[in-house]
Every structure is written in C-alpha cells, then in structure tokens.
C-alpha cells in the first residue's frame, strides 16, 4: 500500500503529504466522516499558475479546483483497482470533515501565518489542502515536509490588508474576497471593491508575504491549462454556460462578476 500510494502522488506531481490515525482533535464535522475511515492522508495542492496580467485571484485563474478533486478521486479509484488494492478511499477538500490546517501543520506540511493561511516552504500560501480518508493506514514516508515552522511575524499582511480585516484592526470588516462575492454591497463596500485591483478575490496578504517571494509555480497540469486571468464585460458575457460554470467565480452568477468589473471601470 505504502509504495503504491507514494507512486500515485508522484504521478500526480504532489510532493507534500503525510498520514496519521484519525483522532478527535482532527475532526471538525463528525457526521461527514465516512464510517469506515480510520486513517487520513493530508496533502497540499499547489495552484499558482504562470500568468503576468490578471484581475482575478490566483486560485480563480484555472478552472474551479473542485473539478480537479473530482478527477483526482476517479484516478485514485482507478489506481487502487489497477493495483489490486481493495481499499475505500475518499478525497475531501474545502467541505471537509477534518480540521485541515491543523492536520497539515501538525504533520509538517507548513505553518499558519498571521494572514491565517497555511504556508509551505516551496509553494508559499498558494496551496489548497486536501485529504484522503481510508480504512487502512497509508504510510507515506516518502512525502516531503516543510523545514520552516513559523511565520516571520513581520505584520506586512496586516498592514497591507485593504479592508483592515486582518489582525483585529477592524473587527467588523469583511475580507475583500467575501466582498467581491457579495450579492449586495453597501456604498462603503462598493467603494472598496471599486478601488480593489481584482474583480474576484483578493491576494494582497499573500503577495506581500516574504514567504511567497519565491513561491514556485504549480507543476500540476490542471492548474496550468484553460486559464482565464483577465475578466472584461465582453469576456464574461460571451462565455457559454458550460465554460462559465467551470470557473470558481461562477457560483454567484454573472451579475456579481459583471458588477465588480463595472465598479473597477474595466469596460
Ligand atoms: S484576502 Fe485581502 S482583504 Fe482578505 S485578509 Fe487578505 S489582504 Fe485582507
Ligand atoms: S506577511 Fe509577515 S506576518 Fe504576514 S504571514 Fe507573511 S511572514 Fe507572517
């Protein structure tokens, strides 16, 4: 099992992973945990692509990563079957039963910065966290671990945050990422979105972080293809429904994205 799963990750170009027995300290939502699950393997998915000009957050430049997770789940099941491994294995990301950041940090894949994000030594904070729940132990001793253990505490992320929502500066302020997704904006919020350099999401606390200065681009094919980095009114209006539904910014509908573009005066 160990070497088979290790080679699965190698094929997928996933380097940072580790497994452990599932214990109460790692569970956020017990009802979401499959009844057979006794072990969890946590892994990092780097997503930063090589785009020079963009007006959406890095995570939204490729197709929605939930499509990647779906494809990965299928490849994992095929892989187990092909290698004669009788094991139930379910991949979780985002909507997970696990305390993902705690799990990833405790198992040595990164550390949490003052910006609240997990930071990895190679890919910086431009990573998604995902898990595989299994019944048997997958001892992934070949996964890399991050050497650095702590954020520098420089506070650049807090100082640069455009909505002042980091570090308790303004306890009621919303993150720009949330504001760009909101259906209705107050006049003050609309003003913030208007001044913001992205029409979807916010990467400011990542871009100013010294740990991200040399963050490497993702080696994973999915995050380097079908890229949409710059949104205009025409680009959004002309996307057919299928293409639009594949994007991370689709879940709020076209109107919200178009409103943000209008506010940013990108016509
Ligand atoms: S994503 Fe932007 S608005 Fe949100 S905490 Fe980071 S810098 Fe602040
Ligand atoms: S900008 Fe500084 S304080 Fe903020 S997460 Fe990065 S190293 Fe830590």
Short mmCIF file of C-alpha atoms and ligand atoms in Angstrom, two decimals:
data_model
loop_
_atom_site.label_atom_id
_atom_site.label_comp_id
_atom_site.label_asym_id
_atom_site.label_seq_id
_atom_site.Cartn_x
_atom_site.Cartn_y
_atom_site.Cartn_z
CA UNK A 1 0.00 0.00 0.00
CA UNK A 2 2.74 2.41 1.02
CA UNK A 3 4.78 2.36 -2.18
CA UNK A 4 1.69 2.19 -4.40
CA UNK A 5 0.15 5.32 -2.95
CA UNK A 6 3.52 7.04 -2.96
CA UNK A 7 3.80 6.42 -6.69
CA UNK A 8 0.23 7.66 -7.22
CA UNK A 9 1.19 11.01 -5.72
CA UNK A 10 4.41 11.04 -7.71
CA UNK A 11 2.41 10.66 -10.93
CA UNK A 12 0.15 13.48 -9.80
CA UNK A 13 3.16 15.74 -9.03
CA UNK A 14 2.04 16.06 -5.42
CA UNK A 15 5.07 16.28 -3.13
CA UNK A 16 3.83 17.28 0.31
CA UNK A 17 1.72 14.64 2.03
CA UNK A 18 1.58 12.71 5.30
CA UNK A 19 -0.80 10.36 7.06
CA UNK A 20 -1.98 9.66 10.57
CA UNK A 21 -4.68 7.84 12.52
CA UNK A 22 -7.89 9.86 12.72
CA UNK A 23 -8.41 11.23 16.21
CA UNK A 24 -10.98 13.62 17.67
CA UNK A 25 -8.51 16.55 17.62
CA UNK A 26 -8.54 16.49 13.79
CA UNK A 27 -12.28 16.21 13.23
CA UNK A 28 -14.40 19.29 12.57
CA UNK A 29 -17.65 17.71 11.37
CA UNK A 30 -18.02 14.09 12.59
CA UNK A 31 -21.15 13.37 10.52
CA UNK A 32 -19.21 13.95 7.31
CA UNK A 33 -16.62 11.31 8.16
CA UNK A 34 -17.19 8.03 6.24
CA UNK A 35 -17.99 5.22 8.73
CA UNK A 36 -15.05 3.08 7.52
CA UNK A 37 -12.47 5.88 7.90
CA UNK A 38 -9.68 5.21 10.41
CA UNK A 39 -6.75 6.97 8.76
CA UNK A 40 -6.28 10.25 6.96
CA UNK A 41 -3.64 11.36 4.49
CA UNK A 42 -3.37 15.12 4.12
CA UNK A 43 -1.72 16.66 1.06
CA UNK A 44 -1.06 20.07 -0.49
CA UNK A 45 -2.16 21.06 -3.99
CA UNK A 46 -0.15 24.00 -5.35
CA UNK A 47 -2.22 26.16 -7.70
CA UNK A 48 -0.23 29.28 -8.66
CA UNK A 49 -0.01 29.49 -12.45
CA UNK A 50 2.35 31.45 -14.66
CA UNK A 51 0.24 34.48 -15.68
CA UNK A 52 1.60 38.00 -15.95
CA UNK A 53 -1.56 40.07 -16.27
CA UNK A 54 -4.61 39.17 -14.20
CA UNK A 55 -7.55 40.77 -12.46
CA UNK A 56 -8.79 37.69 -10.58
CA UNK A 57 -7.24 35.95 -7.60
CA UNK A 58 -4.65 33.28 -8.48
CA UNK A 59 -6.92 30.47 -7.29
CA UNK A 60 -9.60 31.54 -9.78
CA UNK A 61 -7.34 31.69 -12.85
CA UNK A 62 -7.62 27.96 -13.68
CA UNK A 63 -10.90 26.07 -13.68
CA UNK A 64 -12.59 25.55 -10.29
CA UNK A 65 -10.41 23.17 -8.27
CA UNK A 66 -13.45 21.09 -7.31
CA UNK A 67 -13.28 19.70 -10.87
CA UNK A 68 -9.67 18.73 -10.21
CA UNK A 69 -10.64 16.97 -6.97
CA UNK A 70 -13.34 15.05 -8.83
CA UNK A 71 -10.86 13.93 -11.50
CA UNK A 72 -8.29 13.04 -8.82
CA UNK A 73 -10.84 10.90 -6.98
CA UNK A 74 -11.54 8.96 -10.16
CA UNK A 75 -7.83 8.49 -10.89
CA UNK A 76 -7.26 7.32 -7.29
CA UNK A 77 -10.05 4.72 -7.54
CA UNK A 78 -8.73 3.53 -10.93
CA UNK A 79 -5.21 3.36 -9.50
CA UNK A 80 -6.27 1.27 -6.49
CA UNK A 81 -8.28 -1.07 -8.68
CA UNK A 82 -5.49 -1.46 -11.25
CA UNK A 83 -3.04 -2.35 -8.50
CA UNK A 84 -5.42 -4.82 -6.85
CA UNK A 85 -5.78 -2.78 -3.68
CA UNK A 86 -9.13 -3.33 -2.04
CA UNK A 87 -9.48 -0.06 -0.17
CA UNK A 88 -12.22 2.52 0.11
CA UNK A 89 -10.67 5.95 -0.28
CA UNK A 90 -12.49 9.27 -0.39
CA UNK A 91 -10.88 12.61 -1.12
CA UNK A 92 -12.06 15.69 0.76
CA UNK A 93 -11.26 19.33 0.10
CA UNK A 94 -12.92 22.50 1.30
CA UNK A 95 -16.15 20.87 2.50
CA UNK A 96 -14.15 18.51 4.69
CA UNK A 97 -14.85 16.64 7.94
CA UNK A 98 -11.29 17.47 9.03
CA UNK A 99 -9.60 20.48 10.64
CA UNK A 100 -7.46 20.83 7.55
CA UNK A 101 -4.94 23.47 8.56
CA UNK A 102 -4.27 21.86 11.94
CA UNK A 103 -3.80 18.49 10.31
CA UNK A 104 -1.46 19.83 7.63
CA UNK A 105 0.59 21.84 10.15
CA UNK A 106 0.82 19.08 12.76
CA UNK A 107 2.03 16.65 10.09
CA UNK A 108 4.72 19.05 8.93
CA UNK A 109 3.41 20.32 5.57
CA UNK A 110 3.51 24.00 6.53
CA UNK A 111 2.73 26.56 9.22
CA UNK A 112 -0.01 29.15 9.67
CA UNK A 113 0.91 32.81 9.09
CA UNK A 114 -0.59 35.95 10.60
CA UNK A 115 -2.66 36.11 7.42
CA UNK A 116 -4.41 32.93 8.60
CA UNK A 117 -3.17 30.85 5.69
CA UNK A 118 -1.07 27.73 5.61
CA UNK A 119 2.38 28.50 4.22
CA UNK A 120 4.60 25.87 2.64
CA UNK A 121 8.33 26.33 2.12
CA UNK A 122 8.19 25.65 -1.65
CA UNK A 123 4.78 26.85 -2.83
CA UNK A 124 4.14 29.52 -0.21
CA UNK A 125 0.48 30.03 0.65
CA UNK A 126 -0.72 29.29 -2.89
CA UNK A 127 -1.89 25.81 -1.93
CA UNK A 128 -5.17 24.02 -1.38
CA UNK A 129 -5.32 21.45 1.41
CA UNK A 130 -7.00 18.10 0.72
CA UNK A 131 -7.31 14.76 2.49
CA UNK A 132 -7.84 11.11 1.68
CA UNK A 133 -9.80 9.12 4.27
CA UNK A 134 -9.07 5.37 4.31
CA UNK A 135 -9.73 2.34 6.47
CA UNK A 136 -6.14 1.10 6.41
CA UNK A 137 -3.03 3.02 7.17
CA UNK A 138 -1.22 4.55 4.24
CA UNK A 139 2.29 5.14 5.49
CA UNK A 140 3.52 7.82 3.15
CA UNK A 141 7.04 8.14 4.42
CA UNK A 142 8.19 9.47 1.05
CA UNK A 143 6.21 12.74 1.31
CA UNK A 144 8.20 15.95 1.78
CA UNK A 145 7.94 18.04 4.93
CA UNK A 146 8.49 21.75 5.25
CA UNK A 147 11.62 22.75 7.19
CA UNK A 148 10.43 26.17 8.36
CA UNK A 149 7.98 26.08 11.24
CA UNK A 150 6.87 29.66 11.83
CA UNK A 151 5.79 32.88 10.14
CA UNK A 152 8.24 35.78 10.42
CA UNK A 153 5.67 37.88 12.27
CA UNK A 154 6.58 40.92 10.15
CA UNK A 155 2.95 42.13 10.00
CA UNK A 156 3.16 43.14 6.32
CA UNK A 157 -0.05 41.22 5.61
CA UNK A 158 -1.92 43.10 8.37
CA UNK A 159 -0.61 46.48 7.25
CA UNK A 160 -1.42 45.90 3.56
CA UNK A 161 -4.91 44.41 4.01
CA UNK A 162 -7.21 46.73 2.00
CA UNK A 163 -10.28 46.17 4.18
CA UNK A 164 -8.36 46.24 7.51
CA UNK A 165 -9.95 42.94 8.46
CA UNK A 166 -6.69 41.22 9.46
CA UNK A 167 -5.10 41.23 12.89
CA UNK A 168 -8.21 42.59 14.61
CA UNK A 169 -7.72 46.09 13.13
CA UNK A 170 -11.40 46.35 12.31
CA UNK A 171 -13.41 43.53 13.95
CA UNK A 172 -16.49 44.07 11.77
CA UNK A 173 -14.72 44.50 8.42
CA UNK A 174 -15.17 41.83 5.74
CA UNK A 175 -12.38 40.31 3.71
CA UNK A 176 -12.21 41.65 0.13
CA UNK A 177 -12.60 38.10 -1.07
CA UNK A 178 -16.03 37.97 0.58
CA UNK A 179 -16.97 41.45 -0.66
CA UNK A 180 -16.26 40.55 -4.29
CA UNK A 181 -18.66 37.62 -3.84
CA UNK A 182 -21.45 39.54 -2.10
CA UNK A 183 -24.75 39.99 -3.95
CA UNK A 184 -25.47 43.42 -2.47
CA UNK A 185 -22.85 45.93 -1.39
CA UNK A 186 -23.25 48.91 0.90
CA UNK A 187 -21.89 52.20 -0.53
CA UNK A 188 -18.71 51.82 1.58
CA UNK A 189 -18.22 48.24 0.43
CA UNK A 190 -18.79 49.23 -3.20
CA UNK A 191 -16.11 51.89 -2.79
CA UNK A 192 -13.65 49.26 -1.52
CA UNK A 193 -14.41 46.93 -4.44
CA UNK A 194 -14.03 49.87 -6.83
CA UNK A 195 -10.53 50.60 -5.53
CA UNK A 196 -9.55 46.93 -5.39
CA UNK A 197 -7.23 45.67 -8.13
CA UNK A 198 -9.05 42.34 -8.56
CA UNK A 199 -12.63 41.81 -9.71
CA UNK A 200 -12.77 38.44 -7.92
CA UNK A 201 -10.97 37.53 -4.69
CA UNK A 202 -8.01 39.16 -3.01
CA UNK A 203 -4.35 38.11 -2.90
CA UNK A 204 -2.89 41.13 -1.10
CA UNK A 205 -1.96 39.33 2.15
CA UNK A 206 -0.31 36.63 0.06
CA UNK A 207 1.53 38.93 -2.34
CA UNK A 208 3.19 40.99 0.40
CA UNK A 209 4.26 37.97 2.43
CA UNK A 210 8.04 37.39 2.28
CA UNK A 211 7.42 33.64 2.33
CA UNK A 212 5.74 33.98 -1.06
CA UNK A 213 8.57 35.94 -2.70
CA UNK A 214 9.97 32.78 -4.23
CA UNK A 215 6.80 30.68 -4.25
CA UNK A 216 7.09 28.22 -7.12
CA UNK A 217 4.53 27.77 -9.87
CA UNK A 218 2.41 24.64 -9.72
CA UNK A 219 3.71 21.65 -11.66
CA UNK A 220 0.14 20.21 -11.90
CA UNK A 221 -1.29 20.25 -15.44
CA UNK A 222 -4.88 21.12 -14.44
CA UNK A 223 -3.77 24.42 -12.90
CA UNK A 224 -1.75 25.39 -15.96
CA UNK A 225 -4.44 24.88 -18.61
CA UNK A 226 -7.68 26.63 -19.63
CA UNK A 227 -6.53 29.74 -17.77
CA UNK A 228 -8.73 32.84 -17.63
CA UNK A 229 -6.69 35.53 -15.95
CA UNK A 230 -8.26 38.76 -17.10
CA UNK A 231 -12.02 39.37 -17.00
CA UNK A 232 -13.78 42.01 -19.02
CA UNK A 233 -17.50 42.58 -19.52
CA UNK A 234 -17.25 41.09 -23.00
CA UNK A 235 -15.25 38.06 -21.85
CA UNK A 236 -17.81 37.25 -19.14
CA UNK A 237 -20.87 37.90 -21.32
CA UNK A 238 -19.54 35.83 -24.21
CA UNK A 239 -18.61 32.76 -22.14
CA UNK A 240 -21.12 29.98 -22.80
CA UNK A 241 -22.88 28.48 -19.77
CA UNK A 242 -20.66 25.39 -19.64
CA UNK A 243 -17.44 27.37 -19.76
CA UNK A 244 -18.78 29.83 -17.18
CA UNK A 245 -19.88 27.05 -14.82
CA UNK A 246 -16.33 25.67 -14.73
CA UNK A 247 -14.92 28.84 -13.22
CA UNK A 248 -14.52 29.46 -9.48
CA UNK A 249 -16.34 32.79 -9.87
CA UNK A 250 -19.45 31.20 -11.39
CA UNK A 251 -21.28 30.22 -8.19
CA UNK A 252 -22.57 33.76 -7.60
CA UNK A 253 -23.76 34.16 -11.17
CA UNK A 254 -22.59 36.51 -13.91
CA UNK A 255 -24.24 39.58 -12.40
CA UNK A 256 -21.90 39.77 -9.41
CA UNK A 257 -18.77 39.44 -11.56
CA UNK A 258 -20.10 41.97 -14.07
CA UNK A 259 -20.92 44.39 -11.25
CA UNK A 260 -17.35 44.14 -9.93
CA UNK A 261 -15.95 44.74 -13.41
CA UNK A 262 -18.17 47.78 -13.78
CA UNK A 263 -17.10 49.10 -10.40
CA UNK A 264 -13.49 48.68 -11.41
CA UNK A 265 -14.22 50.54 -14.64
CA UNK A 266 -12.93 47.71 -16.78
CA UNK A 267 -15.19 48.02 -19.76
S1 LIG B 1 -7.53 38.41 1.31
FE1 LIG B 1 -7.28 40.67 1.18
S2 LIG B 1 -8.97 41.52 2.39
FE2 LIG B 1 -8.80 39.36 2.90
S3 LIG B 1 -7.49 39.29 4.70
FE3 LIG B 1 -6.12 39.06 2.93
S4 LIG B 1 -5.48 41.14 2.39
FE4 LIG B 1 -7.24 41.32 3.77
S1 LIG B 2 3.40 38.85 5.81
FE1 LIG B 2 4.76 38.52 7.59
S2 LIG B 2 3.34 38.33 9.33
FE2 LIG B 2 2.13 38.06 7.48
S3 LIG B 2 2.07 35.82 7.19
FE3 LIG B 2 3.77 36.62 5.97
S4 LIG B 2 5.59 36.44 7.31
FE4 LIG B 2 3.77 36.23 8.60
#
